[in-house]
Coordinates of C-alpha atoms and ligand atoms in Angstrom, one line a residue:
M9 CA -33.5 -18.3 -19.0
E10 CA -32.4 -15.5 -16.8
V11 CA -32.0 -17.8 -13.9
L12 CA -30.1 -20.2 -16.0
A13 CA -27.9 -17.4 -17.2
G14 CA -27.3 -16.4 -13.6
V15 CA -26.3 -20.0 -12.8
A16 CA -23.9 -20.0 -15.7
A17 CA -22.4 -16.7 -14.7
S18 CA -21.9 -17.8 -11.1
A19 CA -20.6 -21.2 -12.2
W20 CA -18.2 -19.4 -14.6
S21 CA -17.0 -17.1 -11.9
Y22 CA -16.3 -20.2 -9.8
F23 CA -14.8 -22.1 -12.8
S24 CA -12.5 -19.3 -13.9
D25 CA -10.7 -19.7 -10.6
N26 CA -10.5 -23.4 -10.9
S27 CA -9.5 -24.1 -14.5
N28 CA -7.9 -27.3 -13.4
L29 CA -11.3 -28.7 -12.6
P30 CA -14.0 -29.8 -15.0
L31 CA -17.2 -27.7 -14.8
S32 CA -19.1 -30.9 -13.9
S33 CA -17.2 -31.0 -10.6
L34 CA -19.0 -27.9 -9.5
F35 CA -22.2 -29.9 -9.5
S36 CA -20.7 -33.2 -8.3
T37 CA -22.0 -34.3 -5.0
R38 CA -18.7 -35.9 -4.1
S39 CA -16.6 -32.8 -4.2
S40 CA -19.0 -30.6 -2.4
G41 CA -19.5 -32.6 0.7
N42 CA -22.7 -34.2 -0.5
A43 CA -24.5 -30.9 -0.8
N44 CA -26.5 -29.8 -3.7
V45 CA -24.2 -26.8 -4.4
T46 CA -26.0 -26.0 -7.7
A47 CA -29.0 -24.9 -5.6
L48 CA -26.8 -22.5 -3.8
V49 CA -25.0 -21.1 -6.8
E50 CA -28.3 -20.2 -8.4
K51 CA -29.0 -17.9 -5.5
L52 CA -25.7 -16.2 -5.1
S53 CA -24.8 -12.8 -6.7
A54 CA -22.7 -12.6 -9.8
N55 CA -19.5 -11.7 -7.9
A56 CA -19.8 -14.5 -5.4
Q57 CA -17.6 -17.6 -5.8
V58 CA -17.7 -21.2 -4.6
L59 CA -14.3 -22.7 -4.1
L60 CA -13.8 -26.4 -3.9
P61 CA -10.7 -28.2 -2.6
G62 CA -7.9 -28.5 -5.1
S63 CA -7.9 -24.9 -6.3
D64 CA -5.4 -22.3 -5.3
R65 CA -8.1 -19.9 -4.2
Y66 CA -9.4 -22.6 -1.9
E67 CA -6.0 -22.9 -0.3
D68 CA -5.8 -19.1 0.2
A69 CA -9.3 -19.0 1.6
T70 CA -8.8 -21.8 4.1
M71 CA -5.2 -21.0 5.2
R72 CA -5.1 -20.3 8.9
W73 CA -2.8 -18.5 11.4
S74 CA -2.8 -21.6 13.6
V75 CA -3.1 -25.1 11.9
L76 CA -4.1 -26.8 15.1
A77 CA -7.7 -27.8 15.1
A78 CA -8.5 -25.9 12.0
P79 CA -12.1 -26.2 10.8
A80 CA -12.6 -28.9 8.1
V81 CA -14.1 -27.1 5.1
S82 CA -15.9 -28.9 2.3
F83 CA -16.2 -25.8 0.3
V84 CA -15.9 -22.1 0.6
V85 CA -18.5 -19.5 -0.4
V86 CA -16.8 -16.2 -1.1
V87 CA -19.7 -13.9 -0.4
A88 CA -19.9 -10.6 -2.3
T89 CA -23.1 -9.2 -0.8
E90 CA -25.0 -9.4 2.5
E91 CA -27.7 -11.3 0.7
D92 CA -25.1 -14.0 -0.3
V93 CA -24.4 -14.5 3.4
A94 CA -28.2 -14.9 4.1
Q95 CA -28.6 -17.3 1.2
T96 CA -25.7 -19.4 2.2
V97 CA -26.9 -19.7 5.8
K98 CA -30.4 -20.7 4.6
F99 CA -28.9 -23.2 2.2
A100 CA -26.7 -24.7 4.9
N101 CA -29.6 -24.9 7.4
H102 CA -31.7 -26.6 4.7
E103 CA -28.9 -29.1 3.9
K104 CA -28.1 -29.6 7.6
L105 CA -24.5 -28.5 7.0
P106 CA -22.4 -26.7 9.6
Y107 CA -20.9 -23.3 8.6
L108 CA -18.4 -20.8 10.0
A109 CA -17.8 -17.1 9.1
V110 CA -14.1 -16.5 8.3
N111 CA -12.5 -13.1 8.2
G112 CA -8.8 -12.6 8.7
G113 CA -8.3 -16.3 9.5
H114 CA -6.5 -15.6 12.8
G115 CA -8.9 -17.1 15.2
A116 CA -7.1 -20.0 16.9
I117 CA -9.5 -21.3 19.6
L118 CA -9.7 -25.1 19.4
T119 CA -13.5 -25.1 19.3
Q120 CA -13.3 -24.1 15.6
G121 CA -11.9 -27.5 14.9
R122 CA -15.4 -29.0 15.8
M123 CA -16.6 -28.0 12.4
K124 CA -16.4 -31.0 10.2
N125 CA -17.4 -31.0 6.5
G126 CA -18.7 -27.5 6.8
I127 CA -19.1 -24.4 4.7
E128 CA -16.6 -21.6 5.2
I129 CA -18.3 -18.3 4.6
W130 CA -15.4 -16.1 3.6
L131 CA -16.2 -12.5 4.2
N132 CA -13.1 -10.9 2.6
K133 CA -15.1 -9.3 -0.3
L134 CA -17.2 -7.4 2.2
N135 CA -14.4 -5.0 2.5
T136 CA -15.6 -1.4 2.6
V137 CA -15.2 1.7 4.7
E138 CA -17.8 4.5 4.2
L139 CA -17.6 7.6 6.3
A140 CA -20.9 9.3 7.3
K141 CA -21.2 13.0 6.2
D142 CA -21.3 14.2 9.8
G143 CA -17.9 12.7 10.4
K144 CA -19.0 10.8 13.5
T145 CA -19.4 7.3 12.2
A146 CA -18.2 5.0 9.5
T147 CA -19.9 1.9 8.2
I148 CA -17.5 -0.9 7.5
G149 CA -18.1 -4.2 5.7
G150 CA -18.2 -7.3 7.8
G151 CA -15.0 -8.6 6.3
T152 CA -12.8 -5.5 6.6
L153 CA -9.3 -5.9 8.1
S154 CA -7.9 -3.5 10.7
K155 CA -5.3 -1.9 8.5
T156 CA -7.9 -1.0 5.9
V157 CA -10.0 0.8 8.5
T158 CA -7.1 2.6 10.1
D159 CA -5.5 3.8 6.9
T160 CA -8.8 4.9 5.3
L161 CA -9.9 6.8 8.4
W162 CA -6.4 8.3 8.8
K163 CA -6.5 9.8 5.4
A164 CA -9.8 11.5 6.4
G165 CA -8.3 12.9 9.6
K166 CA -10.2 10.3 11.7
Q167 CA -9.5 7.3 13.8
T168 CA -11.2 4.6 15.8
V169 CA -10.3 1.6 18.0
T170 CA -9.1 -1.5 16.2
G171 CA -7.1 -4.5 17.3
C172 CA -3.4 -3.7 17.3
C173 CA -2.6 -6.1 14.6
E174 CA -3.0 -5.1 11.0
C175 CA -3.9 -8.6 9.7
T176 CA -6.9 -9.4 11.9
S177 CA -10.3 -8.1 11.1
I178 CA -12.4 -5.5 13.0
L179 CA -15.2 -8.0 13.8
G180 CA -13.2 -11.1 14.8
P181 CA -11.7 -9.2 17.7
G182 CA -14.6 -6.7 18.1
L183 CA -17.3 -9.3 18.7
G184 CA -15.3 -10.5 21.7
G185 CA -14.5 -7.0 23.0
G186 CA -11.4 -6.1 21.1
H187 CA -8.3 -4.6 22.8
G188 CA -6.4 -1.9 20.9
F189 CA -3.9 0.9 21.2
L190 CA -6.6 3.5 21.5
Q191 CA -8.7 1.8 24.1
G192 CA -7.5 4.2 26.8
R193 CA -9.2 7.0 25.0
Y194 CA -12.3 5.4 23.6
G195 CA -12.9 1.9 25.0
L196 CA -12.9 -1.5 23.3
V197 CA -13.6 -2.1 19.7
S198 CA -17.1 -3.3 20.6
D199 CA -17.7 0.0 22.5
Q200 CA -17.5 1.7 19.1
F201 CA -20.5 -0.3 17.6
V202 CA -23.5 2.0 16.9
S203 CA -25.6 -0.4 14.8
M204 CA -25.1 -3.5 12.6
R205 CA -26.6 -5.6 9.9
M206 CA -26.4 -9.3 10.6
V207 CA -27.6 -12.6 9.3
N208 CA -29.2 -14.6 12.1
A209 CA -29.4 -18.3 12.7
D210 CA -32.4 -18.6 10.4
G211 CA -30.6 -16.9 7.6
N212 CA -32.6 -13.7 7.9
L213 CA -30.9 -10.3 7.6
I214 CA -31.7 -8.0 10.5
S215 CA -30.6 -4.5 11.5
I216 CA -29.9 -4.2 15.2
S217 CA -28.9 -1.5 17.6
K218 CA -29.1 -0.9 21.4
K219 CA -32.5 0.7 20.8
T220 CA -34.1 -1.9 18.6
H221 CA -32.7 -5.1 20.2
P222 CA -31.3 -4.3 23.6
D223 CA -30.6 -7.9 24.7
L224 CA -29.1 -9.1 21.5
W225 CA -27.1 -5.9 21.3
W226 CA -25.7 -6.5 24.8
A227 CA -24.6 -10.0 23.7
M228 CA -22.9 -8.8 20.5
Q229 CA -20.6 -6.6 22.5
G230 CA -18.4 -9.4 23.9
A231 CA -20.0 -12.7 23.0
G232 CA -21.0 -11.8 19.5
H233 CA -19.4 -14.8 17.7
N234 CA -22.3 -16.8 19.1
F235 CA -25.2 -15.0 17.6
G236 CA -24.9 -14.4 13.9
I237 CA -22.7 -13.2 11.0
V238 CA -22.3 -9.5 10.9
T239 CA -22.3 -8.2 7.3
S240 CA -21.6 -4.5 8.2
V241 CA -21.2 -2.4 11.3
K242 CA -21.5 1.3 12.0
L243 CA -18.6 2.4 14.2
K244 CA -18.0 5.6 16.1
I245 CA -15.0 7.5 14.7
Y246 CA -13.1 10.4 16.1
D247 CA -11.1 13.4 14.9
I248 CA -7.3 12.8 15.2
V249 CA -6.2 15.1 18.0
H250 CA -2.6 13.9 18.3
K251 CA -1.0 13.1 15.0
T252 CA 2.4 12.0 16.3
W253 CA 3.4 9.0 18.3
A254 CA 6.8 8.0 19.6
Y255 CA 8.2 4.8 20.9
Q256 CA 11.2 3.5 22.7
S257 CA 12.2 -0.1 22.9
F258 CA 14.5 -2.0 25.2
I259 CA 15.9 -5.5 25.2
Y260 CA 16.8 -7.0 28.6
T261 CA 18.5 -10.2 29.7
G262 CA 16.6 -12.5 32.0
D263 CA 18.4 -11.2 35.2
K264 CA 16.3 -8.0 34.8
V265 CA 12.9 -9.6 35.2
E266 CA 12.4 -8.3 38.7
G267 CA 13.6 -4.8 38.0
L268 CA 11.6 -4.5 34.8
Y269 CA 8.2 -5.6 36.1
H270 CA 8.7 -3.7 39.3
A271 CA 9.4 -0.6 37.2
I272 CA 6.3 -1.2 35.0
N273 CA 4.1 -1.5 38.1
E274 CA 5.5 1.6 39.8
E275 CA 6.3 3.9 36.9
L276 CA 3.6 3.1 34.4
L277 CA 0.7 0.9 35.6
K278 CA 0.3 2.7 39.0
N279 CA -2.6 0.5 40.1
G280 CA -4.5 0.8 36.8
T281 CA -4.0 4.5 36.3
Q282 CA -1.4 4.4 33.5
S283 CA -1.5 7.7 31.7
V284 CA -4.0 7.6 28.8
D285 CA -1.3 8.7 26.3
I286 CA 1.0 5.8 27.2
L287 CA 1.1 2.1 26.3
N288 CA 3.5 -0.6 27.3
Y289 CA 4.1 -4.0 25.8
S290 CA 6.7 -6.7 26.5
F291 CA 7.4 -10.3 25.6
F292 CA 9.9 -13.0 26.5
F293 CA 11.5 -14.6 23.5
N294 CA 14.6 -16.6 22.5
S295 CA 17.3 -14.8 20.6
P296 CA 20.5 -16.8 20.7
G297 CA 22.5 -13.9 19.2
L298 CA 21.6 -11.8 22.2
D299 CA 21.7 -14.5 24.9
P300 CA 22.6 -18.1 23.8
E301 CA 21.3 -19.6 27.0
K302 CA 18.2 -17.9 28.1
P303 CA 15.3 -15.9 26.7
V304 CA 15.5 -12.1 26.5
I305 CA 12.8 -9.6 27.2
M306 CA 11.6 -7.1 24.6
F307 CA 9.9 -4.0 26.1
Y308 CA 8.2 -1.1 24.4
I309 CA 6.8 2.2 25.7
A310 CA 4.8 4.3 23.2
Q311 CA 3.5 7.7 23.8
E312 CA 0.8 9.6 21.9
G313 CA 1.4 13.2 20.9
A314 CA 5.1 13.2 21.5
A315 CA 8.2 13.4 19.2
A316 CA 10.1 11.3 21.7
V317 CA 8.9 9.3 24.7
D318 CA 9.1 11.6 27.7
S319 CA 12.2 10.8 29.8
I320 CA 10.0 10.7 32.9
Y321 CA 8.8 7.4 31.5
T322 CA 11.9 6.0 29.9
K323 CA 14.6 6.9 32.5
P324 CA 13.7 4.1 35.0
F325 CA 13.9 1.6 32.2
E326 CA 17.2 2.9 30.8
D327 CA 18.6 2.8 34.3
L328 CA 18.0 -1.0 34.5
G329 CA 20.7 -1.6 31.9
T330 CA 19.7 -2.9 28.5
V331 CA 21.4 -4.9 25.8
V332 CA 19.8 -2.9 23.0
T333 CA 17.5 0.1 22.7
G334 CA 15.7 1.5 19.8
K335 CA 13.5 4.6 19.4
G336 CA 11.5 6.4 16.7
S337 CA 8.6 8.6 16.0
G338 CA 6.0 9.0 13.3
D339 CA 2.2 8.7 13.3
Y340 CA -0.4 6.3 14.6
T341 CA -0.4 4.1 11.5
Q342 CA 3.2 3.1 12.3
L343 CA 2.5 1.7 15.7
A344 CA 1.7 -1.8 14.5
A345 CA 5.0 -2.1 12.7
W346 CA 7.0 -0.7 15.7
T347 CA 5.4 -3.3 18.0
G348 CA 5.7 -6.2 15.5
N349 CA 2.1 -6.3 14.6
A350 CA 2.2 -5.2 10.9
N351 CA 1.1 -7.3 8.0
D352 CA 4.7 -8.2 7.2
S353 CA 5.7 -8.8 10.8
P354 CA 6.3 -12.5 11.9
P355 CA 3.3 -12.7 14.3
C356 CA 0.9 -12.0 11.4
Q357 CA 2.1 -14.7 9.1
K358 CA 0.2 -17.9 8.2
A359 CA 3.3 -20.1 8.2
G360 CA 1.8 -23.5 8.7
L361 CA 2.5 -23.5 12.4
A362 CA 0.5 -24.4 15.5
N363 CA -0.1 -21.2 17.6
I364 CA -1.9 -21.7 20.9
R365 CA -2.4 -19.1 23.6
F366 CA -3.3 -19.4 27.3
P367 CA -4.6 -15.9 28.3
I368 CA -5.0 -14.5 31.7
D369 CA -6.0 -11.0 32.7
L370 CA -4.1 -9.4 35.6
D371 CA -4.3 -6.2 37.7
T372 CA -0.6 -5.9 38.3
Y373 CA 2.6 -7.9 38.0
S374 CA 3.5 -10.2 40.9
I375 CA 7.3 -10.0 40.7
E376 CA 7.8 -13.5 42.1
A377 CA 5.3 -14.9 39.6
Q378 CA 7.1 -13.1 36.7
R379 CA 10.3 -14.7 37.8
A380 CA 8.8 -18.1 38.1
A381 CA 7.1 -17.7 34.7
Y382 CA 10.3 -16.6 33.1
D383 CA 12.3 -19.5 34.5
L384 CA 9.6 -22.0 33.4
F385 CA 9.5 -20.4 29.9
A386 CA 13.3 -20.6 29.7
K387 CA 13.3 -24.2 30.8
G388 CA 10.4 -25.4 28.6
T389 CA 11.7 -23.7 25.4
K390 CA 15.2 -25.0 26.0
E391 CA 14.2 -28.6 26.8
T392 CA 11.9 -28.8 23.9
P393 CA 13.5 -27.1 20.9
A394 CA 10.3 -27.4 19.0
F395 CA 8.9 -24.6 21.2
A396 CA 11.9 -22.3 20.9
N397 CA 10.1 -19.7 18.9
S398 CA 7.3 -19.3 21.4
L399 CA 6.6 -15.9 23.0
F400 CA 5.2 -14.8 26.3
L401 CA 3.2 -11.6 25.8
F402 CA 2.4 -8.9 28.3
E403 CA 0.1 -6.2 26.9
G404 CA -0.4 -3.0 29.0
Y405 CA -2.6 -0.6 27.2
S406 CA -4.2 2.2 29.1
T407 CA -7.7 1.4 30.3
Q408 CA -9.6 4.6 31.1
G409 CA -11.9 4.3 28.1
V410 CA -12.6 0.6 28.9
K411 CA -13.4 1.3 32.6
A412 CA -15.5 4.3 31.8
I413 CA -18.3 2.0 30.5
D414 CA -20.5 0.2 32.9
S415 CA -19.4 -3.4 33.1
D416 CA -22.9 -4.7 33.3
S417 CA -23.9 -2.9 30.1
T418 CA -22.2 -5.3 27.7
A419 CA -21.3 -9.0 27.5
F420 CA -17.6 -8.2 27.8
A421 CA -17.1 -9.0 31.4
F422 CA -13.6 -8.0 32.4
R423 CA -13.3 -4.3 32.2
A424 CA -11.6 -3.9 35.6
N425 CA -8.5 -5.7 34.6
N426 CA -5.3 -3.8 33.6
L427 CA -3.1 -6.3 31.8
L428 CA -3.7 -8.8 29.0
V429 CA -1.2 -11.6 29.3
S430 CA -0.6 -14.7 27.4
P431 CA 2.0 -17.3 26.6
L432 CA 1.9 -18.1 22.9
I433 CA 3.3 -21.6 22.2
T434 CA 4.4 -21.7 18.6
Y435 CA 5.6 -25.0 17.0
Q436 CA 5.7 -27.1 13.9
R437 CA 3.4 -30.0 14.3
D438 CA 5.1 -33.4 13.9
G439 CA 2.0 -35.4 13.4
S440 CA 2.0 -36.8 16.9
A441 CA -0.7 -36.0 19.4
A442 CA 2.0 -36.1 22.0
L443 CA 3.6 -32.9 20.9
D444 CA 0.3 -31.1 20.9
K445 CA -0.4 -32.4 24.4
Q446 CA 3.0 -31.3 25.6
A447 CA 2.5 -27.8 24.1
A448 CA -0.9 -27.4 25.8
G449 CA 0.6 -28.6 29.1
F450 CA 3.4 -26.1 28.8
G451 CA 1.1 -23.2 28.0
E452 CA -1.3 -24.1 30.8
S453 CA 1.5 -24.4 33.4
L454 CA 2.8 -21.0 32.4
R455 CA -0.7 -19.5 32.8
Q456 CA -1.2 -21.2 36.2
V457 CA 2.1 -19.7 37.5
L458 CA 0.7 -16.3 36.9
H459 CA -2.8 -17.2 38.2
R460 CA -1.3 -18.4 41.5
G461 CA 0.8 -15.3 41.7
S462 CA -2.2 -13.1 41.2
G463 CA -3.8 -14.3 44.4
R464 CA -7.2 -14.3 42.6
K465 CA -9.8 -17.1 42.8
E466 CA -11.3 -16.2 39.5
M467 CA -9.3 -16.6 36.3
H468 CA -10.3 -14.2 33.5
T469 CA -9.3 -15.3 30.0
Y470 CA -9.8 -13.0 27.0
V471 CA -12.1 -14.9 24.7
N472 CA -10.2 -14.0 21.5
Y473 CA -6.9 -15.5 22.9
A474 CA -8.5 -18.5 24.5
Y475 CA -7.0 -21.9 24.0
G476 CA -10.4 -23.6 23.9
D477 CA -10.7 -25.6 27.2
E478 CA -11.6 -22.6 29.4
S479 CA -14.9 -22.6 31.2
L480 CA -17.8 -20.2 30.4
K481 CA -17.0 -18.3 33.5
N482 CA -13.4 -17.9 32.5
L483 CA -14.5 -16.6 29.1
Y484 CA -17.7 -14.6 29.8
G485 CA -17.6 -13.7 33.5
Y486 CA -18.4 -15.2 36.9
E487 CA -21.6 -13.5 37.8
D488 CA -24.6 -15.8 37.8
W489 CA -26.8 -13.2 36.1
R490 CA -24.3 -12.9 33.3
Q491 CA -24.2 -16.7 32.7
K492 CA -28.0 -17.0 32.9
K493 CA -28.5 -14.1 30.5
L494 CA -26.0 -15.4 27.9
K495 CA -27.6 -18.9 28.0
S496 CA -31.1 -17.5 27.7
L497 CA -30.1 -15.3 24.8
K498 CA -28.4 -18.2 23.1
G499 CA -31.6 -20.2 23.5
T500 CA -33.6 -17.5 22.0
Y501 CA -31.4 -16.4 19.1
D502 CA -29.5 -19.6 18.3
P503 CA -31.5 -22.5 19.7
H504 CA -29.9 -25.0 17.4
G505 CA -26.3 -24.0 18.1
R506 CA -25.5 -23.0 14.6
F507 CA -22.9 -20.4 15.7
N508 CA -21.1 -22.8 18.1
F509 CA -17.6 -23.0 16.7
Y510 CA -16.0 -20.0 18.3
A511 CA -16.1 -20.0 22.2
P512 CA -19.6 -21.4 22.2
I513 CA -22.1 -20.6 24.9
A514 CA -23.0 -24.3 25.2
Ligands
FAD25 C1 -1.1 -11.7 15.4 C2 -2.4 -11.5 16.2 C3 -2.6 -10.3 16.8 C4 -3.7 -10.1 17.5 N1 -3.9 -8.8 18.1 C5 -5.1 -8.6 18.8 C6 -5.3 -7.3 19.3 O1 -4.5 -6.4 19.3 N2 -6.5 -7.1 20.0 C7 -7.4 -8.1 20.1 O2 -8.5 -7.9 20.7 N3 -7.2 -9.4 19.6 C8 -6.1 -9.6 18.9 N4 -5.8 -10.8 18.4 C9 -6.8 -11.9 18.6 C10 -8.0 -11.8 17.7 O3 -9.0 -11.0 18.3 C11 -8.5 -13.2 17.3 O4 -7.5 -14.0 16.8 C12 -9.6 -13.0 16.3 O5 -10.4 -14.3 16.2 C13 -9.1 -12.7 14.9 O6 -10.1 -12.4 14.0 P1 -10.0 -12.8 12.5 O7 -11.1 -12.2 11.8 O8 -8.6 -12.4 12.0 O9 -10.0 -14.3 12.5 P2 -11.1 -15.4 11.9 O10 -10.6 -16.7 12.2 O11 -11.5 -15.1 10.5 O12 -12.4 -15.0 12.8 C14 -12.5 -15.5 14.1 C15 -14.0 -15.8 14.4 O13 -14.7 -14.6 14.5 C16 -16.0 -14.8 14.0 N5 -16.2 -13.8 13.0 C17 -15.3 -13.1 12.3 N6 -15.9 -12.2 11.5 C18 -17.2 -12.2 11.8 C19 -18.3 -11.5 11.3 N7 -18.3 -10.5 10.4 N8 -19.5 -11.9 11.9 C20 -19.7 -12.9 12.8 N9 -18.6 -13.6 13.2 C21 -17.4 -13.3 12.7 C22 -16.1 -16.2 13.5 O14 -16.7 -17.0 14.5 C23 -14.6 -16.7 13.4 O15 -14.5 -18.0 13.7 C24 -4.7 -11.1 17.7 C25 -4.5 -12.3 17.0 C26 -3.3 -12.5 16.3 C27 -3.1 -13.8 15.7

């Protein structure tokens, strides 16, 4: 009786969100991708939900930042406990169904599209932040978004490294390293991991740390999407030392490319020694009101612990001659909005667009390559109006905290690089493969211009920005030992390739 009641409760919780569907559809094999969903529902907690296509909640749960190569989802399990995750994985393994953890829904790598008729395991109810009494760590639920973590910690006088964007999760970025505004102080998001609870490929819940599982732990810090579903993670947190932040922004016309990137190299980056309290960030974009013919360049400098950005940093950029400048000050929680990364900023929106990136890490800007990239970006976005809203992003966070950690000690392979660069080709799909192909060709040619300009043989591509056709060396490092170690760990912990939809080691 109790089990049946449990079934009824779970079914009702599902059904209450789907009042347009008959209860029988929950149990119909047709609408659940031929899986015996009833068997799963029986095992889920009372607050879990199963969402089938046709309901509003299903639409919400499956909406993605980039619609290109979105995973094909037969049904969504909205998990409410870590045990729900374990039960869903066991069920899917038994039914031979593919599955994918979904968090903020901003992952855009094309490999996600390899999931066909799969189960989305939506983590957004695992949304908790609990501070430890000693004030040194916080345990966050596996589906917690960056803004929740930042705001909760801030209220307690604490902070940690998150991605810069409010709308992405902690673990989506963090399992691939995770770049953020505070990385100069404390390292990457993954460098904050202390221990975690995860569901492995067999559907078992395990607790891991560097001490208990040194090899798997190494992999979770940079290649973690390949090894399990993290249900919670304990993170290092820090007292807020500098409450204030200030920024100054500049908009330049395209004739300033050489002057701007030369000044960034000389005045800020300084061969990878950018001051730890500074970050710089720029992008090319089209703004016909500012320049009807060519893209303009938005450039920000932000400084920690300052009421206004020090003129020693801003003067060289003011002297270049700008179209518009802006400035302001406040606290750390406002940085995302200042740099266009807040929940309500355009880059965060799930607007039904294709968004593809072609990342490349750099040490410094080649002025000739910046010019060539700008000219190509201008030409491509003008000749194909569908690409007019594209951006070319240049992220220059300080790197001391990232470099302080031994590169061999984690699966994140590219600690020595100073710049995170990526064209972002944004467009409305027109139903033709030709436009997708053209967009990919455009993005790749922009990346290749910078690669040639870098003079490097190796191309390092940040896994969380990857387009999806990069090699394992591009994504996870060129060293033979690294590749061997990753493949061996994959063979041990995920021999059947169940976590193979996000930058798979395969
Ligand atoms: C607007 C924008 C801004 C960004 N800014 C930054 C930034 O500042 N720094 C940075 O490093 N990256 C940034 N990124 C890239 C970001 O790291 C990736 O897009 C990442 O995949 C987003 O994670 P998500 O949870 O939002 O997406 P999802 O699509 O939900 O997750 C991506 C993948 O992560 C895996 N995953 C997520 N949660 C878990 C979990 N709990 N356990 C196991 N696997 C999990 C799954 O494989 C999933 O397919 C940004 C992306 C966008 C779109």
